[in-house]
């Protein structure tokens, strides 16, 4: 099975880390390819970065060759609906993946993401996915995305402190880590706090493998119908399935 | 990986069919055991049958020996919360499994279940899981559970007709089959109608395998905390993890 | 009028207290019988206990002889839907009873229950009944159910402190006491805090009497239709109305 | 127990019928007084009539002398919040009464009211009370309020036809009659259609009796706090409890 | 364009201030007339005052002569639905106006109103308008309506402190001032706190001007259909468009 | 006042028509500039087209020079959140504009848009904006966007027929036209059907003028905070206010 993961930002070191996290989660026989676009923002922090990363993301999907499923490795699930319209195979966002998995092991979860600027976009996804009464709160630990890679940022301690607050104040029964860059912290934070801590990259790998094994593909009836034939000026939008 | 599937009704032929469907979906290395209780209703059609099947279901889980995950193979997700409280490993209901998978490949789904008496319980689950605006409608094809095994019942044709109505009237983009006994129909109905048709047995196998692989276990913080030590009279309720 | 109250746990002293509270609330001419099953958990604290108490509860209802209405005297409304499917007369849960009554005298209420493990099940009922925006919060005072009968537990003081917090933090306009074992505290806590404090046992008595007087019986159209004829192995489930 | 029912419209024949229906439902020992204001609309059909009936309604409550509880006998629950602010005893609207009772005997109900102009106001109440997912639909039979008293209006047949549609199209498990003038039809329509049909006048009598017996009074904490001392020009608004 | 603003309380000094605020916001060519009834409460604080102010409000609208649009200048949007039923031109409440405008410049807003007694009525409007997940919280600064005009009341400082709390505790991105008497504070509070602060009087003027310019009038299909011909006793309710 | 309207598709004839509709709605003193990007899809029909039009849209805003407010002239409100993050002045989408205005003149509205592929994206916006219980249904008339300009398409008749269905089946009290290309039809369809028909282009002009006049600007607290300084590769994303 060929699983293509697109990190929609342009930071190659983060793409490598995501690829490693995905391979660690993948089943034998799953080939993971992790890519990122050349153009777009270096990290995705808020609506503006999200919007500007989508054409690059779709372009990488178009270049990807045959894939059995795609994963979008930004917790905002950037461009997810557009990506689903473009292809027939399953497309999973790491944000939705983590939330779905969390609701299978806990009544309520809280999200711990990077910056406050991303919280409204995530709350919006929570509402859209249906988890408004399953998600106790979306919290920010105020560590920028790229600082997660820097040991001097104190990121782990800040995330851990936010998890403690989520347990005390939100009565969270599980924690969803709200950034692809936090993938490697899930197990140790789970052990430290004694509750499930879900990383979206690994969660998305398992959901994508599952959908492929089940033969489930993106519905082409309704909102994910293929783009209608039309002119896309400026080299954008050559849609292929 | 040891996956134990409990069919909460007492009909062994249905348990065998569920086991076969689960094995067809399982990854290499996953050992599937399908069991059913000796006591309880022969099929689960409505709230009353649901309630009476739970002690038998929990008893089977208690007797099961080591399992890496459990699946409850009734679309009502009978006894799911109680089962999660009893064990530390993941427990997946086939109803929730199918709905989660459907929302990953479609914006909206409709459920096609057996009898109208089950519709309110399923609508209630839809609300609880958060899919109230993702589930267009829960429909009944008016085929009793055990008649699904009888070729003379016309079950497939009735289900197919209900799918056609769901597409026309509900604008459903995917269909969730609302009974464990429909597991073998998913692929042919999907081909016939040109949209994803999700069977919960197979979906639950993939979700359970995924959670186990991720090391995610049922949260013991909050509602799924282990039962408190107390007397359970009448031989009921010896809780073990 | 014959009102049969089933305490779904096996603690006879609690059944006696519930019976007394119900008789104190009953109208002249209402005969109250309070019973409990022989088998099942000694108290109901969480999903697991709930599930294991239901067959005993239904068995007591089956043995009860003619009743004009049934009351289920556990604040989780254990087995309520199954019970309604089994009989044609009204069945009232004390949890729903207290919540309905609270919304008739206040815009918003908070629930004060026993243990945190029960909170998710109660929040779920709140959602199901429709009171998600009428119930400000479900709170636990961390007194186990059976400790409510023990003067040394400090139960009343802990409940009273939690009520004070509900008024200050939740802007609750009424309090719903979240356990059958708190029935005798309602009036004194109401006087102390100056707002309505609702006990579910008494509330259920009045609602049951009301429904009987109005000639309203459980709908047999839809989800509460009688169980279909089938085999219930193991002595379970002989349904009679 | 003194129960004062205010019909907020000025049609005395309707007040007499409401009083008779209430007395038929009342317990021995309950004294029912039914009154209506001298000023205001002859019937309440829509928002405008509602608003203009409130001062008269409050005036009747002010004149009523000691009452243990009040009932507002218009299905729109006209002026209910204002009335609750004015007094300390319980105040019940017949609309909310019928809906609460319906949810105790059925999973879902539909309302059959008089005219389409009233539907939005009732849908709004449904939302406010929390019954948005318990009320399948609010339907109008297009019989004006005062025509209900006229045998030539064909009212009963039109209501009956609308109930049949509610059962077929909404999967309603109970029917709520949406006008005080339909009180006498509940039992025969229930017998005809084989499901619970709830009349709000009788339902309100039982709820009011229940609240009084329980010693529950309107919360004076929050939104129903007594009006603050101030000038009410034009003879309006002398608030007394 | 003739814009008639009705302050539904009887305090003429407040009407003058509202008129001035409205004129400051009005476009050239808009003639603003601000009136108040002779009868009714001196200020509107809670449900009771609201209800008693409506006939006077409707009476002023009836006397107003030709108006292109009406504004109801009480943040509770007192009598809004009745007023819309009475006329064909647009009617805007200042509460809804401020909330709509806030959602166009911010993801989430909090309301800062006068007294806690008004909070439930406002929360109810928030729900009705659809802003339940856009309004973070309705807060009271505990300054009575008429004290807003008294410099010694410390009103501005109390409102400012509540805004600071809304930003810190509710993560509000905008503030809606919850009383017509706060109209003159919006700009300075916005400058002080660095986020949009919306006054409903000015907001309503712009929305009313906009609707008139677009030729949009109140729908007469459905709930705002004209009152049906009937007797309104006591001089009330002569409906004219 | 300088109002810059960006049609996010590349069809210049549609931009001209939008500009004309906007100018017809604008107040004296408002200068309307209508632009469209050079790159991107020729029309926006579904998620894919939406995503690919955003960079061009943001680019046009960046090139626009001083504007007092921006309008995004696609009914999907394409890129709205990103655009708000980029600038400090108000940004209005024509979809939200029409819906807000419709709720000020009617209790419930239905949307009539072009193609079924767009319905899920619009339903999603309805949910996000809060209008889930104010919007009766989103309907498609199955006329492609660019066919709206072609008299031979029968567009007006198809839209009119869909309005008739919305009135009969959805009980819609107002209609929102779901495409910028329908702007010129609003008044005649309103006259034909006797209810408010709202065009988003004109509605957005009035809302934008209103916000500017009120001095309200996009909140920079929370989700619309300015993009953080970072590298945007490939010439994308130079953010300026």
XYZ file of C-alpha atoms in Angstrom, chain D:
241
model
C -54.926 24.014 46.701
C -55.925 27.065 44.715
C -55.053 26.876 41.033
C -55.692 29.979 38.986
C -55.820 29.559 35.247
C -55.573 32.585 33.062
C -56.792 32.346 29.521
C -54.917 35.312 28.054
C -57.486 35.999 25.374
C -60.788 37.726 26.049
C -63.171 35.037 24.855
C -65.191 33.973 27.889
C -66.670 30.857 26.299
C -63.183 29.568 25.739
C -62.273 30.387 29.353
C -65.268 28.348 30.508
C -64.219 25.373 28.390
C -60.653 25.631 29.673
C -61.911 25.775 33.262
C -64.018 22.679 32.689
C -61.099 20.795 31.164
C -58.880 21.816 34.061
C -61.438 20.779 36.658
C -61.799 17.409 34.961
C -58.074 16.914 35.360
C -57.703 18.334 38.865
C -57.268 16.248 42.004
C -59.836 16.341 44.801
C -58.946 19.308 46.935
C -57.769 21.433 44.039
C -59.908 24.504 43.483
C -59.680 25.700 39.906
C -60.488 29.275 38.998
C -60.405 30.209 35.335
C -60.310 33.844 34.334
C -59.549 36.017 31.340
C -58.702 39.668 30.935
C -61.171 42.272 29.741
C -58.707 43.861 27.397
C -56.627 42.311 24.667
C -57.221 40.103 21.640
C -60.196 37.772 21.301
C -57.838 34.974 20.311
C -54.077 34.596 20.123
C -52.818 33.862 16.668
C -49.221 34.919 16.221
C -46.668 37.192 17.868
C -48.744 40.342 17.769
C -51.717 38.918 19.606
C -49.348 37.311 22.079
C -47.676 40.580 22.976
C -50.941 42.452 23.401
C -52.392 39.853 25.706
C -49.596 39.956 28.262
C -50.523 43.062 30.276
C -54.071 41.766 30.663
C -52.719 38.376 31.683
C -50.408 39.883 34.299
C -53.240 42.089 35.495
C -55.465 39.045 36.061
C -52.671 37.393 38.027
C -52.278 40.537 40.118
C -56.031 40.586 40.855
C -56.223 36.884 41.534
C -55.702 36.896 45.234
C -53.856 34.033 46.826
C -53.054 31.239 44.396
C -50.826 28.269 44.973
C -49.937 28.154 41.318
C -50.879 29.791 38.040
C -51.468 28.277 34.626
C -51.282 30.262 31.421
C -53.784 28.688 29.082
C -52.448 29.620 25.685
C -50.277 27.118 23.844
C -47.735 29.846 22.965
C -46.985 30.127 26.693
C -47.692 33.803 26.329
C -45.980 35.972 28.917
C -44.633 32.994 30.833
C -41.267 34.497 31.781
C -42.805 37.786 32.842
C -45.396 35.989 34.935
C -42.694 33.941 36.651
C -40.818 37.112 37.504
C -43.927 38.602 39.105
C -44.827 35.851 41.553
C -43.112 33.348 43.780
C -45.487 30.470 43.235
C -45.116 28.187 40.222
C -46.404 29.327 36.839
C -46.917 26.745 34.116
C -47.638 27.294 30.458
C -49.836 24.748 28.745
C -47.438 24.496 25.827
C -44.449 23.520 27.906
C -46.647 21.269 30.055
C -47.798 19.232 27.102
C -44.310 18.940 25.650
C -42.758 17.813 28.928
C -45.447 15.186 29.424
C -45.083 13.962 25.837
C -41.361 13.347 26.274
C -42.117 11.131 29.275
C -44.171 8.691 27.222
C -42.538 8.920 23.794
C -39.188 9.494 22.170
C -40.492 12.032 19.693
C -43.655 14.057 19.348
C -45.195 16.339 16.759
C -47.348 19.352 17.576
C -50.639 19.965 15.775
C -51.631 23.588 16.205
C -54.208 25.882 14.612
C -52.691 28.257 12.062
C -49.372 28.435 10.230
C -48.836 31.935 11.595
C -48.253 30.404 15.026
C -45.739 27.787 13.926
C -42.592 29.939 14.163
C -43.434 31.075 17.704
C -43.956 27.465 18.733
C -40.766 26.307 17.042
C -39.001 28.986 18.977
C -40.431 27.676 22.246
C -39.413 24.153 21.291
C -35.850 25.367 20.866
C -35.894 27.335 24.107
C -37.267 24.467 26.168
C -34.673 22.093 24.762
C -36.959 19.861 22.729
C -35.448 20.589 19.308
C -34.534 16.934 18.778
C -37.576 15.584 20.608
C -40.147 17.521 18.571
C -40.314 16.067 15.067
C -42.374 18.913 13.591
C -44.843 21.659 14.443
C -47.829 21.331 12.139
C -50.819 23.568 11.504
C -54.260 22.196 10.680
C -55.406 25.627 9.441
C -58.415 25.938 11.737
C -58.573 29.361 13.451
C -58.681 29.321 17.264
C -62.284 30.410 17.656
C -63.488 28.061 14.921
C -62.511 25.171 17.161
C -65.715 25.834 19.070
C -67.776 25.683 15.913
C -68.878 22.148 14.942
C -69.278 23.290 11.359
C -65.582 24.049 11.088
C -64.661 20.429 10.604
C -61.912 20.992 13.139
C -61.751 17.480 14.524
C -61.415 15.885 11.111
C -58.706 18.308 10.079
C -56.748 17.701 13.280
C -57.148 13.969 12.868
C -55.853 14.123 9.308
C -52.850 16.122 10.461
C -52.121 13.526 13.155
C -52.154 10.823 10.510
C -49.642 12.813 8.490
C -47.453 13.328 11.563
C -47.337 9.605 12.156
C -46.540 8.779 8.537
C -44.172 11.611 7.665
C -42.551 12.617 10.981
C -42.470 9.203 12.638
C -44.082 10.927 15.635
C -44.576 8.647 18.623
C -46.916 11.066 20.419
C -48.983 14.091 19.468
C -49.192 17.367 21.342
C -52.362 19.347 20.693
C -51.288 22.911 20.072
C -54.214 24.986 21.335
C -56.151 25.298 24.584
C -59.312 25.010 22.527
C -58.481 21.418 21.581
C -58.514 20.155 25.180
C -61.582 17.983 24.839
C -60.292 16.105 21.804
C -57.222 14.450 23.305
C -58.722 11.188 24.496
C -60.767 10.393 21.419
C -57.905 11.232 19.064
C -55.590 9.057 21.125
C -58.026 6.157 20.845
C -58.471 6.736 17.142
C -54.770 6.836 16.280
C -53.357 4.501 18.901
C -50.707 6.774 20.345
C -50.572 9.271 23.211
C -52.263 12.595 22.440
C -51.457 15.244 25.017
C -53.616 18.209 25.930
C -51.731 21.026 27.600
C -54.498 22.228 29.924
C -54.785 18.931 31.751
C -51.013 18.425 31.646
C -50.446 21.818 33.231
C -52.908 21.070 36.019
C -50.987 17.936 36.983
C -47.598 19.662 36.790
C -48.826 22.605 38.843
C -50.323 20.305 41.452
C -47.061 18.391 41.511
C -44.862 21.421 41.996
C -47.079 22.752 44.763
C -47.065 19.395 46.537
C -43.283 19.289 46.313
C -42.968 22.774 47.757
C -41.134 23.946 44.650
C -41.509 27.606 43.871
C -40.176 29.802 41.085
C -36.493 30.539 41.574
C -35.822 34.120 42.566
C -32.138 33.753 41.744
C -31.347 34.946 38.213
C -33.807 35.724 35.453
C -36.974 35.401 37.557
C -35.769 37.733 40.316
C -38.557 40.126 41.355
C -38.906 43.311 39.292
C -36.739 46.087 40.696
C -38.582 48.989 42.324
C -39.280 51.586 39.678
C -42.000 53.718 38.174
C -44.452 51.999 35.873
C -46.336 54.806 34.156
C -49.899 54.430 32.963
C -51.184 52.146 35.667
C -49.152 49.202 34.498
C -46.931 46.908 36.409
C -47.727 47.080 40.089
C -45.808 43.927 40.980
C -46.882 41.856 43.926
C -46.056 38.291 44.827
